[in-house]
Amino acid sequence: MAKPTMSDVATRAGVDVSTVSRALNPKTAGMLRTETVERVVGAARALGYRPNALARGLRTQRSHTVGMLIPDLTNPFFPPIVRGVEDALETADYTLIVANTDNDPRREERSLQTLIARQVDGLLIATSHVDGDEEEPFDLSLPVVLVNRRSGRAHPSIVPDDSQGVALVVEHLLGLGHRHVGHIAGPADTSTGRTRATAFSEQATKAGVFDPRCVQTAPLFAVEEGRQACDELLERCPELTAIFAANDLLAVGCLRAVRARGLRVPDDISLVGFNDMPLVDLLDPPLTTVRVPQYDMGFQAGQLLLARLATPAVSAAPAAVELPGSLIVRRSTAAPA
Amino acid sequence: MAKPTMSDVATRAGVDVSTVSRALNPKTAGMLRTETVERVVGAARALGYRPNALARGLRTQRSHTVGMLIPDLTNPFFPPIVRGVEDALETADYTLIVANTDNDPRREERSLQTLIARQVDGLLIATSHVDGDEEEPFDLSLPVVLVNRRSGRAHPSIVPDDSQGVALVVEHLLGLGHRHVGHIAGPADTSTGRTRATAFSEQATKAGVFDPRCVQTAPLFAVEEGRQACDELLERCPELTAIFAANDLLAVGCLRAVRARGLRVPDDISLVGFNDMPLVDLLDPPLTTVRVPQYDMGFQAGQLLLARLATPAVSAAPAAVELPGSLIVRRSTAAPA
DNA sequence: CTGAAAGCGCTTACAG
DNA sequence: CTGAAAGCGCTTACAG
């Protein structure tokens, strides 16, 4: 037999398919005689019966599936988050479908349509695209949880506490004696980029070390963009002794730009990243950075979504949970010469 | 209206739902009058109708979904492969569901059951667990393609050409003048680990530089395991001037072990990895390694699976496609002192 | 060219 | 405690 169905099991056990359904569902097995349940379970096992989740989903109007939108799996920042989400969902037997959007609105829209067609019960959004101005594109009467992205509207979100992380960085650099600190900001259409840039300017201003000229925005969170931005920054602000990059990829690019100018890290320029990506501890020099609890973010986001899925009465005000980071001091920072 | 169905569209367009189905399917729209098609399409758009993939899948017995088993998304080796698979599947509107198994047979079995329950049309297996001895666990009348894992049985596979990659390494090291080359082998229950170890011993033997004592097997493809294995290797074979690690993670661990002994790379020990993981070009020193075409492997695996899905007549003998790697020479290798 | 009917594999009121 | 029926949203022979 190719794929035994419930009715095959029913035939073999000599009962109705509704009885099979009840026997195989822990929630309803109680209404049956133990003997019946045993007979059905035995028949199911003998046939190698596997429930059809599609059929069940169609009938119950719940696919037990959740969709997740991320920019790019290939960006090392995301895998730990996705893993956290999966591990959280697994506890409730939900399946995750992740879609890469490359932060392309067209792809994002397509992915969203695909997920909706697949009847996902909820959505996790980790794309960094900011859509505050446009009409809210995710008003699809589906529970949504934002990850690593601030809520413009009515969705709860799990984000790193960027402001706290930036404070750690500024404090560290000031403590080392730096007075000229530049910033490679992340893309302006990115909540993460903006939040970190804002936090930096506020805190650096408060500390009296802020020079608005010494901030350069990278158009993408990527190595090459970081290199270019940093190159321009160094050109414009040769007095800098320290640079805070809005993420590790940018910092790596910055490292290259610094070297290309014949300068050394940390001797001439101290460098700080953000995220603590895998392997940045093995760079030359090992990168000082802010560790973001990626896995935890994913796990908590998954749990939050599960909670919303369980309680249709979504009365709770959409919260923005901020998870604190920690400064990992390595050898890319030192006192200024 | 919460979620318009085909019958809502039918009502609005004043036709039967079967007509809606035909009008919305490019393959069958031709049998309808253009005017009818237009009316239906208009109604569908007006209502914001989205087809229900679950219902369609139940009816057509094709979920248009593919499952993929990988050990751990958090291992940087896999994201590019997964991305390649997704990009290939996307061209045919297939959705990918990936499951992490941590190489735990129990998890693997659970994931497999989940995927089957979700009615995946095919399966990509990238878990490294070797199951040659056990009964073939993937004999599930489903098209299967193996990725980065050699076929023990009847499934086609896309793998890196390890033997060719190892040849590149041995040649490079010999060319530099090394005569004492050790090997940190990958887990023995891993086809990748075994293949590379075998290739190394054969080729090193042929070159007259093989010492069977100077091979240490790591129980896991991980940094810490690499460190330990390398430490034992160095203890046993102090004469080594070069070490080939079966993958980059192991090489990174090896780097640590070498340093812990007060030795330098490449001055005292040359080190070569395998895979060219992201960021290993930024290590200290940048790692010489073999680049494996991960994305391409994924993409080709996806295409192969698609082909098998399209042609039920799976007559073609299961092929093992070997994709060649390339040696990326960086600064972790040098002539022996 | 289009409609009516059956059915994919389940679950769940409704009876008894 | 269990069966029979209806229906989830589609597709697809079968008629006409």
XYZ file of C-alpha atoms (C1' of nucleotides) in Angstrom:
706
model
C 0.000 0.000 0.000
C 1.390 3.310 -1.068
C 0.282 5.604 1.699
C -2.227 4.257 4.135
C -4.962 6.674 5.071
C -7.183 6.855 8.068
C -9.801 4.853 6.280
C -7.316 2.048 5.658
C -6.688 1.983 9.366
C -10.420 2.000 10.009
C -10.973 -0.983 7.771
C -8.203 -2.950 9.369
C -9.361 -2.131 12.887
C -12.994 -2.757 11.990
C -14.199 0.680 13.063
C -15.336 3.914 11.499
C -12.789 6.493 10.413
C -14.179 8.899 12.978
C -13.240 6.390 15.621
C -9.744 6.194 14.218
C -9.511 9.944 14.361
C -10.579 9.948 17.990
C -8.299 7.111 18.950
C -5.264 8.733 17.421
C -5.880 12.116 18.970
C -4.716 12.262 22.600
C -7.392 14.855 23.293
C -10.232 12.570 22.299
C -8.851 9.110 22.921
C -10.386 9.383 26.369
C -13.901 9.022 24.992
C -13.125 5.582 23.644
C -12.783 2.234 25.299
C -9.165 1.406 25.952
C -9.578 -1.734 23.966
C -10.778 0.182 20.933
C -7.929 2.632 21.178
C -5.476 -0.207 21.360
C -6.963 -1.921 18.359
C -6.791 1.250 16.309
C -3.299 2.107 17.408
C -2.221 -1.406 16.576
C -3.732 -1.229 13.111
C -2.165 2.168 12.497
C 1.230 0.921 13.512
C 0.886 -2.255 11.483
C 0.104 -0.240 8.378
C 2.691 2.406 9.048
C -0.018 5.028 9.028
C 1.055 8.695 9.017
C -1.499 11.422 9.492
C -1.902 13.848 6.617
C -1.208 17.301 7.986
C -2.619 18.976 4.891
C -5.980 17.324 5.270
C -6.062 18.041 8.950
C -5.122 21.642 8.366
C -7.801 22.069 5.766
C -10.408 20.691 8.073
C -9.324 22.471 11.254
C -8.430 25.724 9.547
C -5.050 25.625 11.207
C -1.987 24.622 9.291
C 0.195 24.400 12.392
C 2.701 26.215 10.296
C 4.423 29.540 10.783
C 6.172 31.688 8.226
C 9.293 33.735 8.723
C 10.646 36.495 6.528
C 14.365 37.155 6.722
C 16.627 39.130 4.444
C 19.215 36.451 3.794
C 20.060 33.209 5.493
C 23.584 33.632 4.296
C 24.064 36.567 6.607
C 25.513 34.933 9.731
C 23.349 37.086 11.941
C 20.197 35.181 11.101
C 20.836 31.471 11.467
C 20.983 31.577 15.274
C 17.743 33.540 15.329
C 16.039 31.085 13.008
C 17.310 28.230 15.097
C 15.860 29.824 18.210
C 12.525 30.235 16.509
C 12.473 26.631 15.333
C 13.363 25.306 18.721
C 10.580 27.319 20.296
C 8.010 26.259 17.713
C 9.032 22.663 17.977
C 7.792 22.458 21.535
C 4.293 23.006 20.183
C 4.733 20.971 17.020
C 4.650 23.921 14.710
C 6.611 23.853 11.484
C 8.539 26.853 10.275
C 8.835 28.002 6.692
C 11.460 30.640 6.148
C 11.684 32.849 3.126
C 14.606 35.001 2.063
C 13.684 38.405 0.734
C 17.074 40.015 0.152
C 15.311 43.096 1.447
C 13.748 43.413 -1.948
C 10.155 44.640 -1.594
C 9.098 42.628 -4.603
C 10.529 39.436 -3.212
C 9.088 40.288 0.147
C 5.644 40.616 -1.336
C 5.989 37.374 -3.264
C 7.199 35.486 -0.228
C 4.348 36.849 1.792
C 1.837 35.700 -0.782
C 3.387 32.264 -0.848
C 3.219 31.990 2.915
C -0.371 33.132 2.967
C -1.235 30.633 0.269
C 0.321 27.980 2.476
C -2.059 29.076 5.197
C 0.532 29.914 7.789
C -1.052 30.520 11.178
C 1.331 33.307 12.062
C 4.253 35.309 10.863
C 7.678 36.269 12.121
C 9.199 39.251 10.382
C 12.906 39.802 10.577
C 13.388 41.815 7.431
C 15.016 45.090 8.180
C 13.125 47.059 5.621
C 11.394 49.934 7.326
C 7.934 50.652 6.138
C 6.813 53.301 8.539
C 5.761 55.622 5.770
C 3.984 53.216 3.487
C 0.719 51.702 4.419
C 1.219 48.895 6.893
C 1.803 45.897 4.634
C 1.325 43.311 7.311
C -2.218 44.044 8.305
C -3.286 40.570 7.410
C -5.315 39.573 10.406
C -2.547 37.126 11.163
C -0.627 37.127 14.396
C 2.687 38.769 13.640
C 5.812 39.089 15.734
C 8.661 41.315 14.668
C 12.209 40.163 15.290
C 15.184 42.458 15.338
C 12.991 45.170 13.990
C 11.028 47.773 15.791
C 7.311 47.882 15.506
C 6.048 50.842 13.564
C 2.543 49.787 14.388
C 0.559 47.218 16.150
C 2.889 44.251 16.312
C 4.922 43.106 19.250
C 8.616 42.855 18.659
C 11.730 41.317 20.079
C 14.764 43.469 19.527
C 18.220 43.886 20.908
C 18.478 46.773 23.339
C 20.541 48.815 20.950
C 20.649 51.874 23.110
C 22.072 49.887 25.985
C 24.549 48.185 23.665
C 25.711 51.482 22.234
C 26.106 52.822 25.771
C 28.439 49.942 26.511
C 30.517 50.845 23.472
C 30.714 54.562 24.162
C 31.586 53.956 27.772
C 34.321 51.532 26.805
C 35.865 53.876 24.267
C 35.726 56.878 26.577
C 37.217 54.821 29.336
C 40.160 54.034 27.103
C 40.653 57.753 26.603
C 39.263 58.290 23.108
C 38.008 61.780 22.288
C 37.513 61.427 18.564
C 35.059 58.676 17.864
C 33.470 58.153 14.462
C 30.514 56.032 13.463
C 29.764 53.885 10.468
C 26.005 53.906 10.528
C 23.821 51.179 9.114
C 21.347 51.820 6.301
C 18.970 54.644 7.089
C 15.980 52.608 5.993
C 16.763 50.103 8.663
C 15.434 50.422 12.168
C 18.578 48.856 13.538
C 20.797 51.255 11.636
C 18.809 54.254 12.708
C 18.436 53.277 16.321
C 22.143 52.685 16.762
C 23.051 55.910 14.988
C 20.651 57.894 17.119
C 21.846 56.286 20.313
C 25.421 56.962 19.331
C 24.892 60.617 18.540
C 22.958 61.182 21.743
C 25.425 59.445 23.948
C 28.506 60.819 22.254
C 27.001 64.290 22.472
C 26.345 63.874 26.137
C 29.944 62.807 26.585
C 31.113 65.775 24.557
C 32.819 63.729 21.872
C 30.277 63.979 19.079
C 31.158 65.446 15.732
C 28.260 65.125 13.285
C 30.688 65.218 10.368
C 32.271 62.015 11.572
C 29.322 59.775 10.891
C 29.161 57.958 7.611
C 26.165 55.914 6.594
C 26.606 52.656 4.716
C 23.853 51.838 2.226
C 23.913 48.141 3.175
C 24.992 46.021 6.101
C 27.839 44.449 4.157
C 31.614 44.254 4.147
C 32.232 46.154 0.953
C 29.828 48.919 1.897
C 31.571 49.175 5.255
C 34.911 49.487 3.559
C 33.740 52.296 1.348
C 31.945 54.184 4.085
C 34.934 53.873 6.356
C 37.262 55.065 3.647
C 35.215 58.215 3.211
C 35.009 58.666 6.939
C 38.768 58.443 7.368
C 39.255 60.876 4.521
C 36.973 63.400 6.128
C 37.955 62.883 9.747
C 41.652 62.031 9.929
C 41.669 62.929 13.600
C 39.634 59.867 14.576
C 41.206 57.420 16.996
C 38.214 55.130 17.265
C 35.362 53.966 15.075
C 32.154 52.301 16.083
C 30.568 50.339 13.253
C 26.864 49.575 13.387
C 27.531 45.896 12.855
C 30.355 43.395 12.500
C 30.196 43.139 8.735
C 30.635 46.891 8.522
C 33.460 46.641 11.041
C 35.217 44.040 8.925
C 34.960 46.346 5.936
C 36.262 49.143 8.080
C 39.208 47.020 9.094
C 40.088 46.678 5.450
C 39.774 50.382 4.796
C 41.974 51.203 7.759
C 44.624 48.774 6.589
C 44.440 50.000 3.022
C 45.509 53.366 4.367
C 48.475 51.835 6.078
C 46.978 52.271 9.518
C 46.805 49.607 12.193
C 44.047 48.371 14.461
C 44.078 49.057 17.355
C 47.352 50.987 17.380
C 46.109 53.824 15.201
C 42.399 53.211 15.184
C 40.282 51.317 17.694
C 37.414 49.461 16.135
C 34.169 48.202 17.626
C 31.485 46.175 15.924
C 28.047 44.994 16.874
C 26.485 41.509 16.943
C 29.416 39.231 17.763
C 29.022 37.137 14.656
C 30.603 33.711 14.562
C 34.343 33.821 13.986
C 34.855 37.521 14.728
C 36.710 36.303 17.794
C 39.210 34.821 15.389
C 39.802 37.874 13.258
C 43.069 39.688 13.171
C 42.755 41.386 15.559
C 39.886 39.726 17.406
C 37.017 42.161 17.245
C 35.647 44.025 20.215
C 31.908 43.962 19.752
C 28.514 43.868 21.371
C 27.053 40.432 21.692
C 23.426 40.285 20.712
C 21.479 37.335 22.089
C 20.353 36.108 18.699
C 19.236 32.652 19.651
C 17.294 34.001 22.601
C 15.668 36.618 20.438
C 14.504 33.918 18.081
C 13.375 31.660 20.861
C 11.425 34.370 22.625
C 9.898 35.533 19.378
C 8.780 31.987 18.689
C 7.299 31.677 22.133
C 5.538 35.002 21.836
C 3.984 33.982 18.542
C 2.925 30.667 19.997
C 1.242 32.514 22.841
C -0.660 34.721 20.412
C -1.659 31.691 18.433
C -2.988 29.988 21.531
C -4.932 32.981 22.766
C -7.082 34.439 20.030
C -8.036 37.193 22.453
C -4.989 39.222 21.613
C -5.858 41.811 24.176
C -2.343 42.363 25.439
C -0.848 45.600 24.214
C 1.862 44.903 21.657
C 5.021 44.920 23.672
C 8.512 45.657 22.482
C 10.816 43.365 24.350
C 14.362 44.633 24.404
C 17.014 42.074 25.165
C 20.233 43.472 26.586
C 23.549 42.808 24.919
C 26.968 42.545 26.431
C 30.253 44.089 25.461
C 32.878 41.590 24.431
C 36.205 43.308 24.753
C 38.840 41.816 22.476
C 41.894 43.214 20.850
C 40.568 45.649 18.283
C 40.336 48.377 20.902
C 43.073 50.021 22.919
C 43.963 53.387 24.383
C 44.706 56.023 21.741
C 48.370 56.560 20.923
C -14.788 39.036 4.589
C -12.117 37.150 6.431
C -10.583 35.029 3.733
C -12.393 34.842 0.447
C -12.566 31.395 -1.069
C -13.023 30.276 -4.591
C -16.718 30.011 -4.039
C -16.861 33.653 -2.970
C -15.197 34.543 -6.221
C -17.640 32.314 -8.091
C -20.621 34.043 -6.549
C -19.321 37.483 -7.346
C -18.461 36.542 -10.905
C -21.737 34.695 -11.376
C -20.116 31.403 -12.366
C -19.487 27.991 -10.921
C -16.450 27.407 -8.736
C -15.120 24.983 -11.293
C -15.074 27.833 -13.748
C -13.188 29.954 -11.286
C -10.674 27.174 -10.879
C -10.196 26.956 -14.614
C -9.986 30.687 -15.104
C -7.342 31.089 -12.438
C -5.166 28.261 -13.693
C -3.031 29.295 -16.670
C -3.116 25.713 -17.908
C -6.883 25.634 -18.216
C -7.807 29.267 -18.773
C -7.590 28.538 -22.464
C -10.776 26.501 -22.417
C -12.769 29.495 -21.281
C -14.028 32.523 -23.135
C -11.730 35.464 -22.607
C -14.622 37.426 -21.283
C -15.322 34.830 -18.620
C -11.709 34.684 -17.584
C -11.615 38.419 -17.261
C -14.749 38.506 -15.177
C -13.375 35.870 -12.817
C -9.973 37.465 -12.555
C -11.654 40.783 -11.845
C -13.784 39.300 -9.110
C -10.782 37.524 -7.597
C -8.785 40.696 -7.538
C -11.641 42.726 -6.151
C -12.037 40.307 -3.283
C -8.335 39.895 -2.711
C -8.677 36.193 -3.278
C -5.678 33.978 -2.454
C -5.680 30.338 -3.443
C -5.444 27.855 -0.611
C -2.375 25.735 -1.237
C -3.424 23.209 1.380
C -6.712 22.481 -0.321
C -5.088 22.328 -3.691
C -2.413 20.010 -2.410
C -4.956 17.716 -0.832
C -6.856 17.483 -4.034
C -3.925 17.136 -6.410
C -1.876 14.930 -4.136
C 1.050 17.275 -4.549
C 1.964 19.699 -1.836
C 4.447 21.567 -4.001
C 6.636 21.413 -0.979
C 10.063 19.906 -0.436
C 11.745 18.983 2.819
C 15.399 19.312 3.667
C 17.297 17.706 6.501
C 20.421 19.471 7.668
C 22.463 19.009 10.827
C 22.471 22.603 11.997
C 21.681 25.860 10.315
C 24.066 27.528 12.682
C 26.992 25.777 11.048
C 28.114 28.304 8.431
C 28.609 25.570 5.899
C 24.912 25.063 5.362
C 23.256 28.424 4.795
C 24.725 28.874 1.309
C 23.603 25.371 0.383
C 20.104 26.004 1.660
C 20.010 29.270 -0.195
C 20.999 27.521 -3.385
C 18.258 24.969 -2.913
C 15.656 27.630 -2.257
C 16.644 29.624 -5.280
C 16.398 26.537 -7.458
C 13.031 25.511 -6.053
C 11.674 28.992 -6.379
C 11.872 28.821 -10.140
C 9.227 26.104 -10.017
C 7.217 27.598 -7.181
C 8.172 24.940 -4.707
C 8.422 25.794 -1.041
C 11.218 24.462 1.123
C 10.885 23.298 4.695
C 14.189 22.754 6.424
C 14.651 20.785 9.586
C 17.686 20.732 11.845
C 18.627 17.347 13.177
C 21.838 18.066 15.090
C 22.882 14.728 13.656
C 20.796 13.114 16.326
C 19.087 10.014 14.885
C 16.090 10.612 17.096
C 15.643 14.154 15.897
C 16.285 13.014 12.377
C 13.508 10.488 12.616
C 11.134 13.009 14.148
C 11.892 15.587 11.498
C 11.382 13.049 8.794
C 7.989 12.104 10.196
C 7.004 15.734 10.372
C 7.996 16.304 6.774
C 6.137 13.235 5.627
C 3.086 14.335 7.549
C 3.322 17.634 5.715
C 3.226 15.651 2.494
C 6.476 16.901 1.055
C 6.858 15.857 -2.561
C 10.569 15.239 -2.227
C 13.468 15.290 0.131
C 16.947 16.756 0.252
C 19.238 15.113 2.756
C 22.295 16.954 3.911
C 22.784 15.304 7.256
C 26.180 13.783 7.516
C 25.127 10.804 9.514
C 26.174 7.679 7.706
C 23.704 4.901 7.744
C 25.316 2.375 5.505
C 25.055 -0.353 8.078
C 21.531 0.185 9.238
C 18.592 -0.506 7.027
C 18.150 2.275 4.530
C 15.970 4.721 6.416
C 14.995 6.783 3.435
C 13.241 4.195 1.395
C 10.072 6.160 1.403
C 9.025 6.072 -2.198
C 9.785 9.766 -2.261
C 12.278 11.311 -4.612
C 15.394 11.945 -2.570
C 18.547 13.831 -3.405
C 21.571 13.691 -1.173
C 23.629 16.818 -0.668
C 27.180 16.837 0.593
C 26.781 13.212 1.421
C 27.566 10.202 -0.611
C 24.872 7.832 -1.591
C 25.124 4.511 0.144
C 22.224 3.307 -1.927
C 19.853 4.312 -4.579
C 19.779 8.077 -4.314
C 21.554 10.562 -6.509
C 23.839 12.931 -4.712
C 25.635 16.196 -5.166
C 28.913 16.268 -3.341
C 32.125 18.189 -3.376
C 34.880 16.364 -5.187
C 36.778 15.715 -1.993
C 39.452 13.643 -3.584
C 40.275 16.400 -6.020
C 40.212 18.964 -3.209
C 42.541 16.904 -1.075
C 44.859 16.512 -4.070
C 45.044 20.280 -4.294
C 46.040 20.455 -0.654
C 48.659 17.728 -0.760
C 50.182 19.160 -3.896
C 50.334 22.623 -2.341
C 51.976 21.397 0.842
C 54.483 19.220 -0.998
C 55.258 22.086 -3.303
C 56.136 24.207 -0.302
C 58.549 21.526 0.775
C 56.701 19.849 3.623
C 57.626 16.239 4.381
C 55.778 15.763 7.650
C 52.113 16.377 7.108
C 49.489 15.399 9.660
C 45.747 15.167 9.315
C 42.872 16.042 11.599
C 40.203 13.754 10.248
C 36.494 14.427 10.482
C 34.141 12.082 12.328
C 34.405 8.520 11.112
C 30.646 8.193 10.860
C 30.623 10.949 8.340
C 31.062 10.326 4.653
C 32.841 13.619 4.267
C 35.227 12.833 7.100
C 35.993 9.396 5.772
C 36.367 10.386 2.156
C 38.820 13.139 2.950
C 40.815 10.945 5.307
C 41.014 8.177 2.754
C 42.013 10.545 -0.011
C 44.647 12.067 2.219
C 46.202 8.774 3.217
C 46.264 7.532 -0.354
C 47.754 10.650 -1.783
C 50.217 11.238 1.029
C 51.288 7.629 0.756
C 51.835 7.992 -2.947
C 53.925 11.055 -2.255
C 55.849 9.195 0.380
C 54.914 11.509 3.232
C 52.296 9.442 4.992
C 52.651 8.424 8.603
C 49.532 6.629 9.849
C 50.342 7.680 13.419
C 49.967 11.287 12.432
C 46.273 11.191 11.764
C 43.926 12.125 14.553
C 40.176 11.802 14.211
C 37.888 14.421 15.718
C 34.567 13.100 16.984
C 32.707 16.143 15.681
C 33.200 18.825 13.055
C 33.632 21.544 15.649
C 36.224 23.982 16.927
C 36.709 22.481 20.345
C 36.986 18.956 18.972
C 39.532 20.221 16.480
C 41.541 21.786 19.247
C 41.646 18.592 21.251
C 42.428 16.359 18.315
C 45.184 18.682 17.194
C 46.632 18.830 20.658
C 46.924 15.055 20.763
C 48.332 15.031 17.263
C 51.045 17.521 18.121
C 51.870 15.573 21.241
C 52.315 12.398 19.277
C 53.952 13.827 16.170
C 56.155 16.750 17.174
C 57.968 16.508 13.869
C 54.993 17.800 11.884
C 55.463 20.973 9.868
C 52.023 20.999 8.312
C 48.523 19.923 9.233
C 45.560 19.414 6.986
C 42.262 19.650 8.830
C 39.183 18.039 7.336
C 37.257 21.272 7.596
C 37.653 24.915 8.603
C 36.084 24.543 12.024
C 38.595 21.847 12.837
C 41.350 24.052 11.426
C 40.311 26.899 13.679
C 40.484 24.574 16.664
C 43.850 23.423 15.456
C 45.033 26.999 15.269
C 44.213 27.354 18.924
C 45.999 24.166 19.880
C 49.100 25.205 17.974
C 49.119 28.593 19.690
C 48.517 27.075 23.094
C 51.782 25.239 22.635
C 53.598 28.449 21.877
C 53.956 27.606 18.209
C 53.141 29.903 15.338
C 51.170 29.500 12.111
C 52.604 29.310 9.519
C 56.140 29.787 10.860
C 56.211 26.534 12.810
C 53.156 24.783 11.456
C 51.352 25.296 8.175
C 47.631 24.828 8.401
C 45.059 24.053 5.734
C 41.304 23.827 6.163
C 38.465 22.773 3.932
C 35.246 24.598 2.899
C 36.271 28.258 2.878
C 33.666 29.279 5.382
C 32.676 32.930 5.593
C 35.236 35.015 7.423
C 38.090 32.520 7.363
C 39.762 34.970 5.007
C 39.829 37.362 7.935
C 41.350 35.053 10.490
C 44.771 35.575 11.934
C 46.394 34.349 9.795
C 43.956 34.154 6.879
C 43.313 30.474 6.335
C 44.468 28.536 3.328
C 41.595 26.275 2.451
C 39.651 24.489 -0.234
C 36.632 26.353 -1.464
C 33.603 24.156 -1.842
C 30.912 25.471 -4.161
C 28.193 25.342 -1.541
C 25.630 27.510 -3.223
C 26.048 25.623 -6.478
C 25.742 22.316 -4.718
C 22.456 23.464 -3.243
C 21.244 24.890 -6.492
C 22.076 21.782 -8.480
C 20.570 19.550 -5.827
C 17.389 21.591 -6.009
C 17.317 21.338 -9.766
C 17.949 17.626 -9.694
C 15.106 17.093 -7.279
C 12.831 19.238 -9.403
C 13.702 17.097 -12.393
C 12.853 13.913 -10.540
C 9.615 15.469 -9.393
C 8.697 16.365 -12.939
C 9.547 12.977 -14.391
C 7.956 10.199 -12.390
C 9.766 7.776 -14.655
C 12.880 7.873 -12.559
C 14.717 5.655 -14.935
C 18.015 7.527 -14.805
C 20.606 5.708 -12.771
C 21.270 7.569 -9.552
C 24.210 9.727 -10.353
C 26.779 11.106 -7.973
C 27.688 14.535 -9.192
C 31.021 15.697 -7.871
C 31.639 19.404 -7.964
C 35.278 20.416 -8.005
C 36.671 22.756 -5.388
C 39.499 25.215 -5.647
C 42.451 25.861 -3.408
C 42.470 29.293 -1.850
C 45.999 29.986 -0.779
C 46.201 32.481 2.053
C 48.695 33.042 4.807
C 48.334 30.006 7.037
C 50.710 28.026 4.846
C 54.374 28.626 4.104
C 57.543 26.704 3.465
C 58.756 24.767 6.509
C 61.442 26.453 8.597
C -17.500 26.775 -23.228
C -19.437 25.824 -18.597
C -21.868 23.411 -14.759
C -22.739 19.664 -11.404
C -20.726 16.043 -8.922
C -17.356 13.524 -6.709
C -13.550 13.223 -3.816
C -8.621 14.363 -1.801
C -8.009 12.861 4.032
C -9.233 14.499 7.709
C -12.433 16.410 12.181
C -16.501 17.220 14.655
C -21.076 18.235 15.823
C -25.093 15.179 15.973
C -27.412 10.936 17.000
C -28.134 6.880 19.207
C -18.849 4.586 23.524
C -19.229 4.704 18.422
C -21.132 5.553 13.710
C -22.908 8.373 9.832
C -22.843 12.733 7.746
C -21.223 17.023 6.519
C -17.709 19.943 5.089
C -12.802 22.316 4.990
C -11.283 24.575 -0.396
C -9.921 22.981 -4.036
C -9.526 20.080 -9.059
C -11.113 17.278 -12.660
C -13.354 13.800 -15.190
C -18.035 13.729 -17.035
C -21.950 15.733 -19.322
C -24.232 18.758 -22.104
